[in-house]
């Protein structure tokens, strides 16, 4: 899960990811395979929270911040 970003001045880095662990065992991982310059699409809190409980009411602030980022980076 390492990527060489020396061309961007960052050296070797881990891919972006989020991980849910239960009792020290990985239950689920969401790994970004896109550019580090792009907004996280699968390793973000929104994706993890939806995985944990898809029926839960989504926090409004998270949705607003995600929308703001999409507008800025477009």
Short mmCIF file of N, CA, C and O in Angstrom, two decimals:
data_model
loop_
_atom_site.label_atom_id
_atom_site.label_comp_id
_atom_site.label_asym_id
_atom_site.label_seq_id
_atom_site.Cartn_x
_atom_site.Cartn_y
_atom_site.Cartn_z
N UNK A 1 0.81 -1.19 0.00
CA UNK A 1 0.00 0.00 0.00
C UNK A 1 0.86 1.26 0.00
O UNK A 1 0.45 2.29 0.44
N UNK A 2 2.08 1.15 -0.51
CA UNK A 2 2.95 2.30 -0.57
C UNK A 2 3.00 2.81 -2.01
O UNK A 2 2.86 2.05 -2.96
N UNK A 3 3.20 4.12 -2.14
CA UNK A 3 3.32 4.75 -3.45
C UNK A 3 4.50 5.72 -3.39
O UNK A 3 4.73 6.36 -2.36
N UNK A 4 5.26 5.78 -4.46
CA UNK A 4 6.41 6.67 -4.52
C UNK A 4 5.97 8.02 -5.07
O UNK A 4 5.64 8.15 -6.25
N UNK A 5 5.96 9.03 -4.22
CA UNK A 5 5.58 10.38 -4.63
C UNK A 5 6.78 11.32 -4.60
O UNK A 5 6.65 12.51 -4.34
N UNK A 6 7.96 10.77 -4.90
CA UNK A 6 9.18 11.58 -4.91
C UNK A 6 9.07 12.73 -5.91
O UNK A 6 9.60 13.81 -5.67
N UNK A 7 8.37 12.49 -7.01
CA UNK A 7 8.21 13.55 -8.02
C UNK A 7 7.41 14.74 -7.49
O UNK A 7 7.46 15.82 -8.04
N UNK A 8 6.67 14.53 -6.39
CA UNK A 8 5.92 15.62 -5.75
C UNK A 8 6.60 16.10 -4.47
O UNK A 8 6.04 16.87 -3.70
N UNK A 9 7.82 15.60 -4.22
CA UNK A 9 8.57 16.01 -3.04
C UNK A 9 8.13 15.35 -1.75
O UNK A 9 8.44 15.83 -0.67
N UNK A 10 7.40 14.23 -1.84
CA UNK A 10 6.88 13.59 -0.63
C UNK A 10 7.50 12.22 -0.35
O UNK A 10 7.22 11.64 0.69
N UNK A 11 8.29 11.66 -1.25
CA UNK A 11 8.88 10.34 -1.02
C UNK A 11 7.85 9.24 -1.01
O UNK A 11 6.79 9.36 -1.62
N UNK A 12 8.15 8.17 -0.30
CA UNK A 12 7.21 7.05 -0.21
C UNK A 12 6.15 7.34 0.84
O UNK A 12 6.45 7.77 1.94
N UNK A 13 4.91 7.13 0.46
CA UNK A 13 3.77 7.38 1.34
C UNK A 13 2.80 6.22 1.24
O UNK A 13 2.79 5.48 0.28
N UNK A 14 1.97 6.11 2.24
CA UNK A 14 0.88 5.15 2.21
C UNK A 14 -0.24 5.74 1.37
O UNK A 14 -0.44 6.96 1.34
N UNK A 15 -0.99 4.89 0.68
CA UNK A 15 -2.21 5.36 0.03
C UNK A 15 -3.14 5.88 1.11
O UNK A 15 -3.07 5.45 2.27
N UNK A 16 -4.03 6.78 0.75
CA UNK A 16 -5.06 7.21 1.70
C UNK A 16 -6.01 6.06 1.95
O UNK A 16 -6.41 5.36 1.02
N UNK A 17 -6.35 5.87 3.21
CA UNK A 17 -7.29 4.80 3.53
C UNK A 17 -7.97 5.09 4.86
O UNK A 17 -7.50 5.89 5.66
N UNK A 18 -9.10 4.44 5.06
CA UNK A 18 -9.74 4.42 6.38
C UNK A 18 -9.94 2.94 6.70
O UNK A 18 -10.12 2.11 5.81
N UNK A 19 -9.87 2.62 7.99
CA UNK A 19 -9.91 1.23 8.41
C UNK A 19 -10.81 1.09 9.64
O UNK A 19 -10.69 1.86 10.58
N UNK A 20 -11.68 0.12 9.60
CA UNK A 20 -12.50 -0.22 10.75
C UNK A 20 -11.94 -1.51 11.35
O UNK A 20 -11.82 -2.51 10.66
N UNK A 21 -11.56 -1.43 12.62
CA UNK A 21 -11.02 -2.60 13.30
C UNK A 21 -11.94 -3.00 14.44
O UNK A 21 -12.50 -2.15 15.11
N UNK A 22 -12.08 -4.30 14.60
CA UNK A 22 -12.87 -4.84 15.70
C UNK A 22 -12.01 -5.86 16.43
O UNK A 22 -11.55 -6.83 15.82
N UNK A 23 -11.76 -5.61 17.71
CA UNK A 23 -10.94 -6.51 18.53
C UNK A 23 -9.58 -6.78 17.90
O UNK A 23 -9.09 -7.91 17.89
N UNK A 24 -8.96 -5.73 17.33
CA UNK A 24 -7.64 -5.84 16.75
C UNK A 24 -7.58 -6.51 15.38
O UNK A 24 -6.50 -6.78 14.88
N UNK A 25 -8.73 -6.75 14.78
CA UNK A 25 -8.79 -7.39 13.46
C UNK A 25 -9.44 -6.42 12.47
O UNK A 25 -10.45 -5.78 12.79
N UNK A 26 -8.84 -6.29 11.29
CA UNK A 26 -9.40 -5.41 10.27
C UNK A 26 -10.74 -5.98 9.81
O UNK A 26 -10.81 -7.10 9.32
N UNK A 27 -11.79 -5.18 9.99
CA UNK A 27 -13.13 -5.56 9.54
C UNK A 27 -13.39 -5.04 8.13
O UNK A 27 -13.97 -5.74 7.31
N UNK A 28 -12.93 -3.81 7.85
CA UNK A 28 -13.18 -3.20 6.54
C UNK A 28 -12.13 -2.13 6.28
O UNK A 28 -11.74 -1.40 7.18
N UNK A 29 -11.68 -2.05 5.02
CA UNK A 29 -10.76 -0.98 4.60
C UNK A 29 -11.32 -0.33 3.35
O UNK A 29 -11.81 -1.01 2.45
N UNK A 30 -11.22 0.99 3.32
CA UNK A 30 -11.57 1.76 2.13
C UNK A 30 -10.29 2.45 1.67
O UNK A 30 -9.77 3.31 2.36
N UNK A 31 -9.76 2.04 0.53
CA UNK A 31 -8.47 2.52 0.04
C UNK A 31 -8.68 3.39 -1.19
O UNK A 31 -9.34 2.99 -2.15
N UNK A 32 -8.08 4.59 -1.16
CA UNK A 32 -8.11 5.49 -2.32
C UNK A 32 -7.05 5.03 -3.31
O UNK A 32 -5.91 4.79 -2.94
N UNK A 33 -7.41 4.93 -4.54
CA UNK A 33 -6.46 4.55 -5.59
C UNK A 33 -6.21 5.70 -6.56
O UNK A 33 -5.51 5.55 -7.54
N UNK A 34 -6.80 6.87 -6.27
CA UNK A 34 -6.64 8.02 -7.15
C UNK A 34 -5.53 8.93 -6.66
O UNK A 34 -4.87 8.65 -5.67
N UNK A 35 -5.37 10.03 -7.30
CA UNK A 35 -4.33 11.00 -6.98
C UNK A 35 -4.45 11.51 -5.55
O UNK A 35 -5.53 11.65 -5.00
N UNK A 36 -3.29 11.83 -4.97
CA UNK A 36 -3.28 12.45 -3.65
C UNK A 36 -3.78 13.88 -3.70
O UNK A 36 -4.10 14.47 -2.69
N UNK A 37 -3.83 14.45 -4.90
CA UNK A 37 -4.29 15.83 -5.05
C UNK A 37 -5.81 15.92 -5.08
O UNK A 37 -6.37 16.97 -4.87
N UNK A 38 -6.48 14.81 -5.32
CA UNK A 38 -7.94 14.80 -5.39
C UNK A 38 -8.53 14.63 -4.00
O UNK A 38 -7.89 14.13 -3.08
N UNK A 39 -9.76 15.03 -3.86
CA UNK A 39 -10.48 14.86 -2.60
C UNK A 39 -10.72 13.38 -2.35
O UNK A 39 -11.08 12.65 -3.26
N UNK A 40 -10.54 12.92 -1.11
CA UNK A 40 -10.83 11.51 -0.82
C UNK A 40 -12.30 11.19 -1.11
O UNK A 40 -13.19 11.91 -0.70
N UNK A 41 -12.53 10.11 -1.84
CA UNK A 41 -13.89 9.74 -2.21
C UNK A 41 -14.37 8.48 -1.49
O UNK A 41 -15.55 8.32 -1.28
N UNK A 42 -13.46 7.57 -1.14
CA UNK A 42 -13.88 6.34 -0.46
C UNK A 42 -13.29 6.20 0.94
O UNK A 42 -13.78 5.43 1.74
N UNK A 43 -12.22 6.94 1.24
CA UNK A 43 -11.60 6.82 2.56
C UNK A 43 -12.09 7.89 3.52
O UNK A 43 -11.56 8.04 4.61
N UNK A 44 -13.11 8.62 3.14
CA UNK A 44 -13.61 9.72 3.97
C UNK A 44 -14.55 9.21 5.07
O UNK A 44 -14.99 8.07 5.08
N UNK A 45 -14.83 10.09 6.01
CA UNK A 45 -15.70 9.74 7.14
C UNK A 45 -17.10 9.38 6.68
O UNK A 45 -17.72 8.47 7.24
N UNK A 46 -17.60 10.07 5.69
CA UNK A 46 -18.95 9.83 5.18
C UNK A 46 -19.11 8.37 4.73
O UNK A 46 -20.10 7.71 5.07
N UNK A 47 -18.12 7.86 4.00
CA UNK A 47 -18.18 6.47 3.52
C UNK A 47 -18.13 5.49 4.69
O UNK A 47 -18.89 4.53 4.73
N UNK A 48 -17.24 5.75 5.66
CA UNK A 48 -17.11 4.84 6.80
C UNK A 48 -18.38 4.84 7.64
O UNK A 48 -18.86 3.78 8.04
N UNK A 49 -18.91 6.02 7.92
CA UNK A 49 -20.13 6.09 8.71
C UNK A 49 -21.30 5.39 8.02
O UNK A 49 -22.10 4.72 8.66
N UNK A 50 -21.37 5.53 6.70
CA UNK A 50 -22.42 4.85 5.94
C UNK A 50 -22.25 3.33 6.01
O UNK A 50 -23.23 2.59 6.07
N UNK A 51 -21.00 2.87 6.00
CA UNK A 51 -20.74 1.43 6.11
C UNK A 51 -21.17 0.91 7.48
O UNK A 51 -21.80 -0.14 7.59
N UNK A 52 -20.84 1.67 8.53
CA UNK A 52 -21.16 1.24 9.89
C UNK A 52 -22.67 1.21 10.11
O UNK A 52 -23.20 0.28 10.70
N UNK A 53 -23.36 2.26 9.65
CA UNK A 53 -24.80 2.33 9.84
C UNK A 53 -25.45 3.12 8.70
O UNK A 53 -25.60 4.33 8.78
N UNK A 54 -25.83 2.44 7.62
CA UNK A 54 -26.42 3.13 6.47
C UNK A 54 -27.74 3.82 6.77
O UNK A 54 -28.16 4.70 6.03
N UNK A 55 -28.40 3.45 7.87
CA UNK A 55 -29.69 4.05 8.23
C UNK A 55 -29.54 5.32 9.07
O UNK A 55 -30.52 6.02 9.30
N UNK A 56 -28.33 5.60 9.53
CA UNK A 56 -28.12 6.76 10.42
C UNK A 56 -28.33 8.07 9.66
O UNK A 56 -28.03 8.17 8.47
N UNK A 57 -28.84 9.07 10.37
CA UNK A 57 -29.02 10.40 9.79
C UNK A 57 -27.64 11.01 9.56
O UNK A 57 -26.79 10.99 10.43
N UNK A 58 -27.44 11.52 8.36
CA UNK A 58 -26.15 12.10 8.00
C UNK A 58 -25.98 13.48 8.62
O UNK A 58 -26.91 14.29 8.58
N UNK A 59 -24.80 13.78 9.18
CA UNK A 59 -24.57 15.12 9.72
C UNK A 59 -24.58 16.15 8.60
O UNK A 59 -23.96 15.95 7.56
N UNK A 60 -25.28 17.25 8.80
CA UNK A 60 -25.38 18.27 7.75
C UNK A 60 -24.05 18.94 7.47
O UNK A 60 -23.73 19.23 6.34
N UNK A 61 -23.24 19.18 8.51
CA UNK A 61 -21.98 19.87 8.31
C UNK A 61 -21.04 19.08 7.40
O UNK A 61 -20.38 19.66 6.55
N UNK A 62 -20.98 17.78 7.57
CA UNK A 62 -20.12 16.95 6.72
C UNK A 62 -20.52 17.12 5.26
O UNK A 62 -19.68 17.32 4.40
N UNK A 63 -21.81 17.07 4.99
CA UNK A 63 -22.29 17.21 3.62
C UNK A 63 -21.94 18.59 3.06
O UNK A 63 -21.54 18.71 1.91
N UNK A 64 -22.05 19.62 3.88
CA UNK A 64 -21.72 20.98 3.43
C UNK A 64 -20.24 21.08 3.12
O UNK A 64 -19.85 21.61 2.08
N UNK A 65 -19.38 20.56 3.99
CA UNK A 65 -17.94 20.63 3.75
C UNK A 65 -17.54 19.84 2.52
O UNK A 65 -16.70 20.27 1.75
N UNK A 66 -18.15 18.68 2.31
CA UNK A 66 -17.85 17.88 1.12
C UNK A 66 -18.25 18.65 -0.13
O UNK A 66 -17.52 18.68 -1.11
N UNK A 67 -19.40 19.29 -0.12
CA UNK A 67 -19.87 20.06 -1.27
C UNK A 67 -18.95 21.25 -1.53
O UNK A 67 -18.63 21.55 -2.67
N UNK A 68 -18.52 21.92 -0.46
CA UNK A 68 -17.60 23.07 -0.63
C UNK A 68 -16.31 22.62 -1.28
O UNK A 68 -15.81 23.27 -2.19
N UNK A 69 -15.75 21.48 -0.85
CA UNK A 69 -14.51 20.97 -1.42
C UNK A 69 -14.71 20.65 -2.90
O UNK A 69 -13.88 20.98 -3.73
N UNK A 70 -15.83 20.03 -3.24
CA UNK A 70 -16.08 19.69 -4.65
C UNK A 70 -16.16 20.96 -5.50
O UNK A 70 -15.68 20.98 -6.62
N UNK A 71 -16.77 22.01 -4.97
CA UNK A 71 -16.88 23.27 -5.72
C UNK A 71 -15.51 23.92 -5.90
O UNK A 71 -15.18 24.41 -6.98
N UNK A 72 -14.69 23.91 -4.86
CA UNK A 72 -13.38 24.54 -4.91
C UNK A 72 -12.45 23.80 -5.87
O UNK A 72 -11.72 24.41 -6.64
N UNK A 73 -12.48 22.46 -5.83
CA UNK A 73 -11.54 21.68 -6.63
C UNK A 73 -12.02 21.44 -8.06
O UNK A 73 -11.32 20.83 -8.84
N UNK A 74 -13.22 21.89 -8.39
CA UNK A 74 -13.74 21.67 -9.75
C UNK A 74 -13.10 22.58 -10.77
O UNK A 74 -12.56 23.58 -10.52
#
